[in-house]
XYZ file of C-alpha atoms in Angstrom:
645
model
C -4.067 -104.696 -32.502
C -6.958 -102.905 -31.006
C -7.828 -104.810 -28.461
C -4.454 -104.568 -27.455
C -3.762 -101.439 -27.446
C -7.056 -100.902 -25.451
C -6.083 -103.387 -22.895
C -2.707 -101.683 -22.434
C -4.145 -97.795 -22.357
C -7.936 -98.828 -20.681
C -6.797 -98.220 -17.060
C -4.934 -94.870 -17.997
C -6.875 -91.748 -18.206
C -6.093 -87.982 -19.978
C -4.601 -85.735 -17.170
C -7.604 -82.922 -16.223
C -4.303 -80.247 -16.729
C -4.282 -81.423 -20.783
C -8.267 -81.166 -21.147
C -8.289 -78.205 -19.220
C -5.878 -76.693 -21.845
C -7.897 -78.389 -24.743
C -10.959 -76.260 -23.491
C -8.795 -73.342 -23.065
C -7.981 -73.652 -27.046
C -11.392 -74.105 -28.187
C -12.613 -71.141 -26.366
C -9.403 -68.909 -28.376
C -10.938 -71.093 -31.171
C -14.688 -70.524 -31.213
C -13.440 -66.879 -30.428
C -11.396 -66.302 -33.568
C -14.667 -67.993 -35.488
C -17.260 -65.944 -33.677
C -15.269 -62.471 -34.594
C -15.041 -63.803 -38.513
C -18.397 -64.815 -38.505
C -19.504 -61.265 -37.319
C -17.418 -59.215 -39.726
C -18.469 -61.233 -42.845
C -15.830 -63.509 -42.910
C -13.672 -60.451 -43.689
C -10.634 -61.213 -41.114
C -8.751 -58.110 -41.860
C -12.154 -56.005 -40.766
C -11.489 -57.130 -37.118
C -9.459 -54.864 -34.699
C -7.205 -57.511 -33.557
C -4.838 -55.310 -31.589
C -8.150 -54.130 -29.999
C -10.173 -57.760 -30.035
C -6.820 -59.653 -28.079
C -8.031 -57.692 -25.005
C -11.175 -59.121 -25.177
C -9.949 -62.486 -25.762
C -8.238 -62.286 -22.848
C -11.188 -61.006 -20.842
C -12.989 -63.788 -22.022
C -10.677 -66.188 -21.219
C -9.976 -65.305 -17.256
C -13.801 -65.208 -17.053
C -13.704 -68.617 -18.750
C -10.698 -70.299 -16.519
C -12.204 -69.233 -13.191
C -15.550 -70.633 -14.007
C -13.882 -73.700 -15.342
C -11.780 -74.200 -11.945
C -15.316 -73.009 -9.940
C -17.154 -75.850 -11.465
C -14.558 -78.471 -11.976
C -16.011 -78.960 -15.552
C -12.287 -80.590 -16.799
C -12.383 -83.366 -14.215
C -14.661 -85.701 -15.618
C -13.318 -88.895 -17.667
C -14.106 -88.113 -20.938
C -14.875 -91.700 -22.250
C -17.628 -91.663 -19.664
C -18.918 -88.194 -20.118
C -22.467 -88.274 -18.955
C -24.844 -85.716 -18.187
C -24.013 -84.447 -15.563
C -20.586 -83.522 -16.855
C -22.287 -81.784 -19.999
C -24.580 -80.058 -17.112
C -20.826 -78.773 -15.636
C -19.943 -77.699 -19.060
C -23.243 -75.748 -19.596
C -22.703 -74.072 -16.521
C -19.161 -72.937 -16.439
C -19.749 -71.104 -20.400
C -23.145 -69.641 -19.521
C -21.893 -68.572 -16.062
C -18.669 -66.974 -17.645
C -20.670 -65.580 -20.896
C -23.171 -64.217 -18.580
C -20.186 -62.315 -16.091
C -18.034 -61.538 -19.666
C -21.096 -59.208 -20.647
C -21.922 -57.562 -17.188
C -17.980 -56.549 -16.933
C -18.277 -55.218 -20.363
C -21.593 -53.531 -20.145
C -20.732 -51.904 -16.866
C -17.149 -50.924 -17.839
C -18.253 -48.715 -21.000
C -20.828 -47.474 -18.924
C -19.038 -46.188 -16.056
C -16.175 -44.634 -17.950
C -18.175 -43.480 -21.326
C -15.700 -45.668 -23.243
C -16.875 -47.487 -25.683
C -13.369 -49.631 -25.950
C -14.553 -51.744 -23.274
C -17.581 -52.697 -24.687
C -17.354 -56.232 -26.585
C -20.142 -56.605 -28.652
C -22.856 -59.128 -27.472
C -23.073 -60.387 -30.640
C -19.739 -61.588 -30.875
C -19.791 -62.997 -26.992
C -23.318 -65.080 -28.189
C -21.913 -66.377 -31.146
C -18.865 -67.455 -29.552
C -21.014 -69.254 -26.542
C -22.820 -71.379 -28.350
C -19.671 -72.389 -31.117
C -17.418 -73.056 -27.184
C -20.799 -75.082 -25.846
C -20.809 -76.858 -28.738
C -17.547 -77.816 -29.371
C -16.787 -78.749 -25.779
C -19.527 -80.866 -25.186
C -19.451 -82.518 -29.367
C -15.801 -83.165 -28.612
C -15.981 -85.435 -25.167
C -19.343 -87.538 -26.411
C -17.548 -88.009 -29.969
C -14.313 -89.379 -28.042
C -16.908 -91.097 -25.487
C -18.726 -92.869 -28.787
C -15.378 -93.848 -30.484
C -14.098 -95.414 -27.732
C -17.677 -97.532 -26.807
C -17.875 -98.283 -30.456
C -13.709 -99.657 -30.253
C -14.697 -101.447 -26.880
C -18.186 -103.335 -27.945
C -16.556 -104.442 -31.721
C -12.907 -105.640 -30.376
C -12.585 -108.694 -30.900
C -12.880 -110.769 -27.657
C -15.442 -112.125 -25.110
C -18.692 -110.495 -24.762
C -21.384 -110.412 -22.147
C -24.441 -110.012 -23.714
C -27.146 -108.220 -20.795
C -30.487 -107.705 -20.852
C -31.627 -104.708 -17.580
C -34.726 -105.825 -16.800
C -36.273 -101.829 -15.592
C -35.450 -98.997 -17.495
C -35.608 -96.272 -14.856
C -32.840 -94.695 -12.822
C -31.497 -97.836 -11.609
C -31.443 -99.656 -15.180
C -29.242 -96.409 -16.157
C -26.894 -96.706 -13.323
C -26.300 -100.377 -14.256
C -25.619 -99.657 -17.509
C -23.437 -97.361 -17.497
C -21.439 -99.513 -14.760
C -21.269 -102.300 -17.138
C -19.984 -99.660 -19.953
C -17.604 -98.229 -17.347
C -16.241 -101.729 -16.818
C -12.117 -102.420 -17.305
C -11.664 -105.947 -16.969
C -15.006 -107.516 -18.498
C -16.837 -106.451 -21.984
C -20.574 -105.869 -21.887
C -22.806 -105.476 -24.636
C -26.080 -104.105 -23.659
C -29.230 -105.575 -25.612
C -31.384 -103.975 -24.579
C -33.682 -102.262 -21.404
C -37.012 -105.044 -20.570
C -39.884 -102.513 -18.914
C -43.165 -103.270 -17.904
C -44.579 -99.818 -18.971
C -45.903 -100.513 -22.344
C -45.668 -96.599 -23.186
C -41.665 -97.461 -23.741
C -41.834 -100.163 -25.954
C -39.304 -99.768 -28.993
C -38.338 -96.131 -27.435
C -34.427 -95.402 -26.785
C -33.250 -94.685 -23.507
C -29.662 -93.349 -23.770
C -29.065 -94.538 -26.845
C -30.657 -98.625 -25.930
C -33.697 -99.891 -27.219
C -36.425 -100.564 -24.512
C -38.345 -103.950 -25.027
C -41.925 -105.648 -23.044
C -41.139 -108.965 -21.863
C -42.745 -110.871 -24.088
C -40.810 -108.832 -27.160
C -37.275 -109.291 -25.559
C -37.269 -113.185 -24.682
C -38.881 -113.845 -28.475
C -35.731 -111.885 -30.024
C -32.981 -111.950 -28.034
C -33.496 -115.706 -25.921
C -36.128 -118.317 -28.059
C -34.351 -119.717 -30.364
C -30.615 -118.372 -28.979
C -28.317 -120.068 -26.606
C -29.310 -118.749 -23.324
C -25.626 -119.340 -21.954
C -24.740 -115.922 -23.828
C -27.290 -113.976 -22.198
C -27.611 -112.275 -18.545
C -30.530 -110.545 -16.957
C -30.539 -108.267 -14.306
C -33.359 -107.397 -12.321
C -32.862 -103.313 -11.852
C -36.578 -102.627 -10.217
C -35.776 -100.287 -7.042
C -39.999 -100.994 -5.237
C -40.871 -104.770 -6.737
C -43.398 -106.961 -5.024
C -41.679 -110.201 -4.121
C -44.279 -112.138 -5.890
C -43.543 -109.947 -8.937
C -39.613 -110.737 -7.846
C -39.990 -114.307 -8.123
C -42.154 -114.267 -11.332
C -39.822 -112.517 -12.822
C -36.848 -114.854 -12.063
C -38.769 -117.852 -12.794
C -39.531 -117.358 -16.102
C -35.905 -116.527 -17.308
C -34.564 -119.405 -15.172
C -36.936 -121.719 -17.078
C -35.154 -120.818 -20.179
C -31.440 -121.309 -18.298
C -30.552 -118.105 -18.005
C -28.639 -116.480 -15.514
C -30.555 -113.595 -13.587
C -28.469 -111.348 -11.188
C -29.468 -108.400 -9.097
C -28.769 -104.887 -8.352
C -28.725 -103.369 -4.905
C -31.155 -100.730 -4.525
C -30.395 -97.613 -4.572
C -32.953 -95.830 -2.791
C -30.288 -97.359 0.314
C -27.530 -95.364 -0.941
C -26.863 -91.579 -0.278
C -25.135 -88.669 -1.768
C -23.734 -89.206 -5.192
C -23.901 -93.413 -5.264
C -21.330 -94.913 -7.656
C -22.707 -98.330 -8.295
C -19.892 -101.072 -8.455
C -19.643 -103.885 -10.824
C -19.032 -106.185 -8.414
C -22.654 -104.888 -6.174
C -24.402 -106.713 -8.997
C -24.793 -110.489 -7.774
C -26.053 -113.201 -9.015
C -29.929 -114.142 -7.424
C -29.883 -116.478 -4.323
C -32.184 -118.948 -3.386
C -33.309 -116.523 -0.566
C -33.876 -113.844 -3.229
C -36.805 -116.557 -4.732
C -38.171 -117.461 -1.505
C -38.690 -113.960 -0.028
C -41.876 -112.664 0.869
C -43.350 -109.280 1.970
C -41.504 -107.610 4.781
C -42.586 -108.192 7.832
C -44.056 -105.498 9.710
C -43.719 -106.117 13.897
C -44.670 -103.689 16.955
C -40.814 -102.014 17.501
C -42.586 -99.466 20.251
C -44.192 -102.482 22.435
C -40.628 -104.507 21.868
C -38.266 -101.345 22.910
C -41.097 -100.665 26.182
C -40.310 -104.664 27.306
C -36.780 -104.958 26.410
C -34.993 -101.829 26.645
C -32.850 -100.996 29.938
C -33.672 -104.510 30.730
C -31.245 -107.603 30.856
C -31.621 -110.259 27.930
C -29.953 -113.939 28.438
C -29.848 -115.614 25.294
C -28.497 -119.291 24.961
C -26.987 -120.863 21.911
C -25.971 -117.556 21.119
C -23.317 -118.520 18.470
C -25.730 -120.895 16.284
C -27.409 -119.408 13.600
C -31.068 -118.348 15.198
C -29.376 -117.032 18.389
C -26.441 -114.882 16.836
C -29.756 -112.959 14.852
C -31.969 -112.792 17.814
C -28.759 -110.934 19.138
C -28.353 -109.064 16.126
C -32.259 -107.590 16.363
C -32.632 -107.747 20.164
C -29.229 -104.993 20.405
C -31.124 -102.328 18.356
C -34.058 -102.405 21.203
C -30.929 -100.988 23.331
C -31.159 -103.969 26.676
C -28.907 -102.683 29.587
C -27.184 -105.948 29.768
C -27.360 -108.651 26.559
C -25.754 -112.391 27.767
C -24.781 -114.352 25.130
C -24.452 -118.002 26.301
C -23.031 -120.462 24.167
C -20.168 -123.878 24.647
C -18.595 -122.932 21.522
C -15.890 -120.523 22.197
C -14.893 -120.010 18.733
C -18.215 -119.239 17.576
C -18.568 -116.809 20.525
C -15.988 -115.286 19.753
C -16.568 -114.286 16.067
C -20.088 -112.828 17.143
C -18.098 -110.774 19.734
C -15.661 -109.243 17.336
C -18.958 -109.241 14.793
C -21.204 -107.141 16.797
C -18.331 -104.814 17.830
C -17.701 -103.769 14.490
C -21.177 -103.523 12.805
C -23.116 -102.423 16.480
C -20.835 -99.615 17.544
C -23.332 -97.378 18.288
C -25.318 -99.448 20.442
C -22.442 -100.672 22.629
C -20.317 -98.773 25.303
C -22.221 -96.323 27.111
C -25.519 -98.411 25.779
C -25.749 -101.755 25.654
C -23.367 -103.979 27.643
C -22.280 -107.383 26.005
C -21.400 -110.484 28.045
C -19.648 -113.663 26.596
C -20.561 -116.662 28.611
C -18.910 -120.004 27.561
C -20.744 -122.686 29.129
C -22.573 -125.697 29.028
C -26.549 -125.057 29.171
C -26.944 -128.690 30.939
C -24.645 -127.820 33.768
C -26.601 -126.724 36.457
C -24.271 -125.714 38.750
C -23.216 -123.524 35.823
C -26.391 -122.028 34.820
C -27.479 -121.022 38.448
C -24.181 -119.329 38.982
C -25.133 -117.418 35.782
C -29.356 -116.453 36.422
C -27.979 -115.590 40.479
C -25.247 -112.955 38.801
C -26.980 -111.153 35.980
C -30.723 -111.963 37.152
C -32.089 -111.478 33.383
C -35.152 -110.151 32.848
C -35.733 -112.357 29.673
C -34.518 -115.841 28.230
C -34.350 -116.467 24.926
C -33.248 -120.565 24.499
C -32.497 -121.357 21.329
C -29.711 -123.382 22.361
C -30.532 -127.301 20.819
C -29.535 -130.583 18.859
C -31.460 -129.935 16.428
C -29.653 -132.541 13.269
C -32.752 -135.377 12.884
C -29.962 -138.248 11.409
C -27.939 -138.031 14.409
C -30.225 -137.073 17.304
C -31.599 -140.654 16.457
C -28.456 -142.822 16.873
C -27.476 -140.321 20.081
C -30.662 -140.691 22.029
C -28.898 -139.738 25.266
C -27.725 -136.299 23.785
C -31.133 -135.117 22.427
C -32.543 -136.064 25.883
C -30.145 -134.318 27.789
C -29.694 -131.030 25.992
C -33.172 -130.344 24.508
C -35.067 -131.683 27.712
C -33.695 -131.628 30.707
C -31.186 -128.557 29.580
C -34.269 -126.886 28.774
C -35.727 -127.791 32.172
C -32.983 -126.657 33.837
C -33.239 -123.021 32.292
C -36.964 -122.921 32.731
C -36.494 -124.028 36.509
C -34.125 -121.151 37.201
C -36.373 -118.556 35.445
C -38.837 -119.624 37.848
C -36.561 -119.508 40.458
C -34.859 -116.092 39.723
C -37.859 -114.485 38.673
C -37.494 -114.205 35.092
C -40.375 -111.765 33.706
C -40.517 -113.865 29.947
C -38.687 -117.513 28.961
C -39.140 -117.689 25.078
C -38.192 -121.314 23.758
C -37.349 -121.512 20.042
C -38.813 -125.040 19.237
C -39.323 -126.782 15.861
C -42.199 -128.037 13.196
C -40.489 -131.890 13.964
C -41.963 -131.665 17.514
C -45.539 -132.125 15.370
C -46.645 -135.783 15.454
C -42.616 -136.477 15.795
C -41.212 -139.091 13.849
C -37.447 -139.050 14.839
C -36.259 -138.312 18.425
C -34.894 -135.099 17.693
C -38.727 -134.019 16.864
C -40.190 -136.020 20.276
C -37.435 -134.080 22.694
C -38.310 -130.767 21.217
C -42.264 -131.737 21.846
C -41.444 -132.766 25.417
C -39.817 -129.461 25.805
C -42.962 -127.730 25.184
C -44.847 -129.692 27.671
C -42.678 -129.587 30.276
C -42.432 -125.146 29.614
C -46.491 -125.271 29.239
C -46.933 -127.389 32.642
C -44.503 -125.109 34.508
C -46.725 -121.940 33.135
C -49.492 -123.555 34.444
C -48.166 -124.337 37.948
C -46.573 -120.678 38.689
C -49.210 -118.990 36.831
C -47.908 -115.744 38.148
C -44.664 -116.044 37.866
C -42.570 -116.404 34.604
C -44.304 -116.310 31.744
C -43.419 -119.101 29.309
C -43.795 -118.777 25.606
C -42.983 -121.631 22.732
C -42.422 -120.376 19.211
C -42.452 -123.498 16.138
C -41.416 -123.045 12.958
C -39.930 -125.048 10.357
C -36.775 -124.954 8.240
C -34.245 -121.777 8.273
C -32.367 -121.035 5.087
C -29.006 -120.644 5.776
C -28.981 -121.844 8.963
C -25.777 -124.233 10.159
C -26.681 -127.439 8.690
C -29.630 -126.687 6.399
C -30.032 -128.002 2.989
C -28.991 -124.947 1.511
C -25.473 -124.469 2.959
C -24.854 -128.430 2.027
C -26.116 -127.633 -1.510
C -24.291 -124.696 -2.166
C -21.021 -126.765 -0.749
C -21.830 -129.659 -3.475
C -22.562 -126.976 -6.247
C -19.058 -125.618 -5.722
C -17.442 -128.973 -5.275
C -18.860 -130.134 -8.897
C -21.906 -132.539 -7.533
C -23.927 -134.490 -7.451
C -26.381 -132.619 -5.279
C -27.432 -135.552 -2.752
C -31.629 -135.539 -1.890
C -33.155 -137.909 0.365
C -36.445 -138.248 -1.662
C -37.778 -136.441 -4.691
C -41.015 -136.408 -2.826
C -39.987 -134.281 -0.148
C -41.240 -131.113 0.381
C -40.467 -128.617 3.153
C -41.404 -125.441 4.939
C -38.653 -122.557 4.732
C -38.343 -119.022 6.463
C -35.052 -116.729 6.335
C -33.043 -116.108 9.597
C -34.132 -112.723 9.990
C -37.781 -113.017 9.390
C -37.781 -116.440 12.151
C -35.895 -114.107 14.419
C -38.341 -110.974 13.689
C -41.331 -113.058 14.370
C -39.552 -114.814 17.541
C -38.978 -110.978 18.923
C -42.923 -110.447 18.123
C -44.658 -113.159 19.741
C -42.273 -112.758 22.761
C -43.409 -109.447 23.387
C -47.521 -110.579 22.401
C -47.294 -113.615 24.613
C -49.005 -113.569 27.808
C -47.689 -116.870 28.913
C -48.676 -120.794 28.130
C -48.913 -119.992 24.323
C -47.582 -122.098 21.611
C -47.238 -119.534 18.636
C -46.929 -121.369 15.102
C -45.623 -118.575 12.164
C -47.064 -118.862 8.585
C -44.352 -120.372 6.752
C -45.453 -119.801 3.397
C -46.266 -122.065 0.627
C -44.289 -125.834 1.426
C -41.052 -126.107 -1.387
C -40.209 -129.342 -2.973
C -36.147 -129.879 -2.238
C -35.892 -131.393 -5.838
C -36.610 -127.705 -6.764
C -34.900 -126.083 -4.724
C -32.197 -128.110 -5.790
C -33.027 -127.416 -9.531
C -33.063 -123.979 -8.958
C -29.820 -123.597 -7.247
C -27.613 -125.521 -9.973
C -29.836 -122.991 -12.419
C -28.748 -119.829 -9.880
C -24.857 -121.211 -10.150
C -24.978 -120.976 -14.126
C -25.230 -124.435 -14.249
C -27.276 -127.032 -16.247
C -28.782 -129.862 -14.727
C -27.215 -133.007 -15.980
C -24.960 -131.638 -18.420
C -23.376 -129.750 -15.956
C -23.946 -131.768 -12.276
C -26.697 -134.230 -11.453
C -29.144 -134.716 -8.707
C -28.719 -137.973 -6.573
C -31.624 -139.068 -4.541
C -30.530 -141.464 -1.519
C -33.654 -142.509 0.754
C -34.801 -140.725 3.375
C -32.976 -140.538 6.589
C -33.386 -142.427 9.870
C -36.319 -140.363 11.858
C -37.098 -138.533 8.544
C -40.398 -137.817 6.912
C -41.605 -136.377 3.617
C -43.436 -133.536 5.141
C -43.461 -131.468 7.924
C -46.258 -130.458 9.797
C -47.233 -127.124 12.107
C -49.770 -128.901 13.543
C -50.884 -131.915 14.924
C -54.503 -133.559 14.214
C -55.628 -132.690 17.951
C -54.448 -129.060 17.080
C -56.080 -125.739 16.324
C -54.985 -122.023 16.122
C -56.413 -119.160 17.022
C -55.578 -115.891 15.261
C -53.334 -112.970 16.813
C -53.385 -109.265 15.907
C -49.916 -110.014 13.622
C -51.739 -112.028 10.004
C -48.236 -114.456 10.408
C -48.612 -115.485 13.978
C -50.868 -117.805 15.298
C -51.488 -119.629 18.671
C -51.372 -123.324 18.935
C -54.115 -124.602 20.789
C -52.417 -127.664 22.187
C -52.966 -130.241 25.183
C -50.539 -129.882 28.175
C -49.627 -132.433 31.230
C -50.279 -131.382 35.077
C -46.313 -130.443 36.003
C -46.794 -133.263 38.734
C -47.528 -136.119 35.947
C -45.038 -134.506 34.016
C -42.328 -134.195 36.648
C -42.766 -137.812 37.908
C -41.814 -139.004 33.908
C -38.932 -137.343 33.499
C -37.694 -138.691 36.905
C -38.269 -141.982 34.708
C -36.254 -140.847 31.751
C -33.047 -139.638 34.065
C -33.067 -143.045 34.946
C -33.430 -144.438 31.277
C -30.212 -141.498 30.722
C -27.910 -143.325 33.790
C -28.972 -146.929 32.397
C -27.838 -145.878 29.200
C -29.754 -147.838 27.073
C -30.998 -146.247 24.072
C -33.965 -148.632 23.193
C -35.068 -147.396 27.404
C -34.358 -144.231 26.873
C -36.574 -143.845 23.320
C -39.292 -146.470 24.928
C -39.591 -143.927 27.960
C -39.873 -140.708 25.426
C -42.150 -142.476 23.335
C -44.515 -143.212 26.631
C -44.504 -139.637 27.739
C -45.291 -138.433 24.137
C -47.338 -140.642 22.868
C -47.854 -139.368 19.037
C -44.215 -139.971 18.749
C -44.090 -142.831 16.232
C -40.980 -143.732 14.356
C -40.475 -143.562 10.690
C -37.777 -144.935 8.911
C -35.494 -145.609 12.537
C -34.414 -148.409 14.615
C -36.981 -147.595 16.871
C -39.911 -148.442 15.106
C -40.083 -151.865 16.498
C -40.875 -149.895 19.894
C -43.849 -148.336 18.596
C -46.894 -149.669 20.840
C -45.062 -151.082 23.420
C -45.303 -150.324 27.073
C -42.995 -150.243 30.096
C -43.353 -152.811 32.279
């Protein structure tokens, strides 16, 4: 019965008009108490044909104050402080005038009929303070207490942080129609709190709230959320780890030292952790002024601007304000959701700023591309157009030839050509000691970029950045996961040996921005990658971040490494060595690099391998001209060693 009738009347609220008169009636209340307390409880001894006067008095004071403040609009079941602060305000405010009319009145006219005695006016502030504020938390407690013991589902939440964030949560969750929460308790790291109450919610250590409220319990009653506004991301991931090792579910707040004005946190804000939120790593600080002084006013060409690296190069490079930003790309679709993207999120930039340029085309179509570099002349190239899927690159050896190398040479020919000031090429940790022909086409990219630096020395400046994997990005493990998550498993891993190196979209792009603007030309720059991740894990962890339990819930398949694969990626080759920049995550690559006329003369021999057609010619001719390329689980293995006749 009462959780029906609380379903039925929880979305309906008291009109303001009716607790606007309910104040009026405890100020004629508290009035009619405060003149019987003052004569002795002898009613008759009160001048009420004198005292109704004053009532009224009181009362306008009262009602204009009330209207000033607003102090009747606030939802009673959710009365907080700063509605009681309203309150306060409005009968001190009104008291305060009450007595300065009176005062000045039997002053000013020698009458003492005006005066209303002090007395009377303080006893009946404190009874109206009282009474208003008593009234709205005991409604406000009745109806939490109905809510938490109606019978029904409950959430059960711990808020890991019990400062101004942990109160906004919880009193979101309170404030919540459709779901029931029942707040634990508050988990703080500040040992002062321990066992204190904060807003009526018992504040626990760590340690305290997993031994009473999760060992020993079934975790799949429990939530945890992480309501820290400043937290390390080592702290971050400690944090998370430790709850997810006891399967439960750990969701976060948004912060809201982002928000402004008076922030009203939404239920729906609070999300449950993401595998990004576990691999995430001190922001990344880069040189914005030396950035904005090379790209701004200029014109920026970027090529597969629809895929997942390009579309957020195009995202940070807009903020540096470029006269003219190209955005290449041969999927139309793709360019045309950035288009319609950046016009709604990057209004400020566009228009009179920065102009925007779709350009659907092929990157391996010359006659294409020079039409392009002779129209716009761009001042910088950023290529991060690629085949970049190991698995199929290796049965479509003619594809990965002909984008990744010779559409790259194409590009890099033109910048030369044009005069391009800076050609950044986004290349891969697979072009390391490749092992698949994706990896060995990416690696002859670099060489071919390196030898053209060294030929036109003064010219265009060409810079290589590597990194490894890119969570989110279009075809990563973590898109497929998330796909076989929702579609009830199994989650499919090639080996549960492999390990891999993972950076988010925005921090690649960041660092790609940073070492464009560093590089003086001929430089390979390798980013730190962090600590190497197991994909078992990561796997583990995700089915743990969906709610789920491994086995019970949706198993982990592990189905042999792929053709070209390997179980670990490398930055570096044997041969290689850095050499330390000003920025602590970017290094330089020192790496060996062909004379452009050796280079030149060997990809005349691979076009011909391309028109031939033959994919054992085509890989023999790659693996000749990059000679640590040495297949691993492929076809082509059996052409290790061998040499063209």
């Amino acid at each position: 019965m009462i959780e029906h009738l609380l379903t039925k009347y929880s979305t309906r609220f008291v009109s303001r008009h009716l607790i606007l008169a309910i104040d009026i009636a405890v100020v004629i209340v508290a009035f009619f108490i405060a003149c019987t307390l003052r004569f002795n409880l002898e009613i008759s001894a009160v001048n009420w044909s004198l005292y109704k006067y004053y009532l009224l008095v009181l009362l306008a004071t009262r009602i204009i104050f009330f209207f000033y403040f607003r102090s009747y609009t606030g939802i009673v079941r959710h009365t907080s402080i700063a509605d009681t602060s309203l309150i306060f305000k409005a009968i001190t405010t009104s008291s305060l005038l009450t007595m300065i009319i009176s005062v000045a009145l039997s002053r000013t006219t020698d009458n003492n009929l005006f005066y209303i005695p002090i007395s009377i006016l303080s006893i009946e502030y404190f009874i109206s303070l009282f009474l208003m504020i008593a009234s709205r938390l005991l409604v406000k407690n009745i109806y939490k207490t109905l809510i938490v013991n109606a019978p029904g589902e409950k959430v059960n939440v711990l808020i890991y942080g019990a400062g101004e964030l942990g109160i906004l949560i919880k009193n979101t969750l309170l404030r919540n129609r459709h779901k029931k929460y029942n707040i634990l308790g508050f988990i703080d790291d500040n040992p002062s709190l321990s066992f204190k109450s904060l807003e009526g919610v018992v504040v626990y250590s760590e340690s305290d709230a997993v031994h009473q409220f999760i060992e020993g319990h079934n975790p799949e009653d429990i939530e945890v959320i992480l309501a820290i506004n400043d937290i390390k991301p080592q702290r971050k991931n400690q944090i998370i780890e430790r709850f997810l090792k006891q399967d439960i579910i750990v969701k976060v707040a948004p912060s809201i030292y982002d928000k402004l004005g008076d922030y009203q946190l939404k239920t729906e804000e609070i999300r449950n952790i993401r595998i990004e939120d576990l691999l995430e790593r001190d922001p990344i600080q880069i040189d914005n002024q030396n950035i904005s002084r090379q790209l701004a006013g200029r014109v920026a060409l970027v090529t597969g601007a629809a895929g997942s690296i390009g579309s957020e190069i195009i995202r940070q490079l807009i903020r540096f304000q470029p006269k003219t930003l190209i955005l290449l790309d041969q999927s139309e679709s793709g360019l045309y959701d950035l288009d319609n993207e950046l016009k709604q999120q990057f209004k400020k930039y566009l228009g009179d700023g920065t102009r925007v340029i779709l350009q659907v085309a092929d990157a391996t179509d010359e006659i294409r591309m020079r039409h392009i570099f002779s129209q716009y002349h761009p001042n910088f190239v950023f290529h991060a157009a690629a085949y970049k899927h190991v698995p199929l690159m290796e049965d479509h050896p003619y594809e990965a030839i002909k984008v990744n190398v010779f559409g790259t040479k194409i590009l890099a020919d033109l910048a030369v050509e044009t005069g391009v000031n800076k050609f950044v090429m986004i290349s891969t940790d697979k072009a390391v000691n490749p092992t698949n022909v994706m990896g060995a086409t990416k690696r002859l990219a670099e060489l071919y970029v390196q030898s053209l630096n060294n030929r036109f020395p003064t010219s265009t400046r060409f810079i290589t950045t590597r990194f490894g994997n890119v969570l989110g990005s279009n075809g990563s493990v973590v898109p497929l996961f998330q796909k076989q998550i929702q579609a009830g498993g199994p989650i499919t891993v090639t080996h549960p040996d492999v390990i891999r190196y993972f950076m988010t979209i925005p921090e690649a792009c960041q660092l790609v921005l940073e070492a464009g603007s560093m590089g003086k030309g001929g430089e390979i720059f390798v980013f730190d990658m962090g600590e190497p991740v197991r994909i078992a894990d990561l796997a583990q962890k995700m089915i743990k971040l969906s709610g789920l339990r491994l086995e019970k819930d949706i198993q982990i398949t592990y189905t042999g490494l792929r053709p070209g694969e390997k179980l670990y990626e490398e930055l570096l080759s044997d041969k290689e060595r850095t050499v330390a920049t000003y920025h602590p995550k970017i290094q330089i690559a020192k790496v060996y690099s062909s004379p452009f006329t050796e280079i030149t003369a060997t990809l005349q021999d691979l076009r011909k391998a391309l028109r031939e057609g033959d994919k054992a010619l085509m890989v023999t001719h790659l693996k000749t001209i990059v000679p640590e390329f040495i297949s691993n689980n492929s076809m082509y293995e059996e052409l290790d060693g061998l040499e063209l006749s």
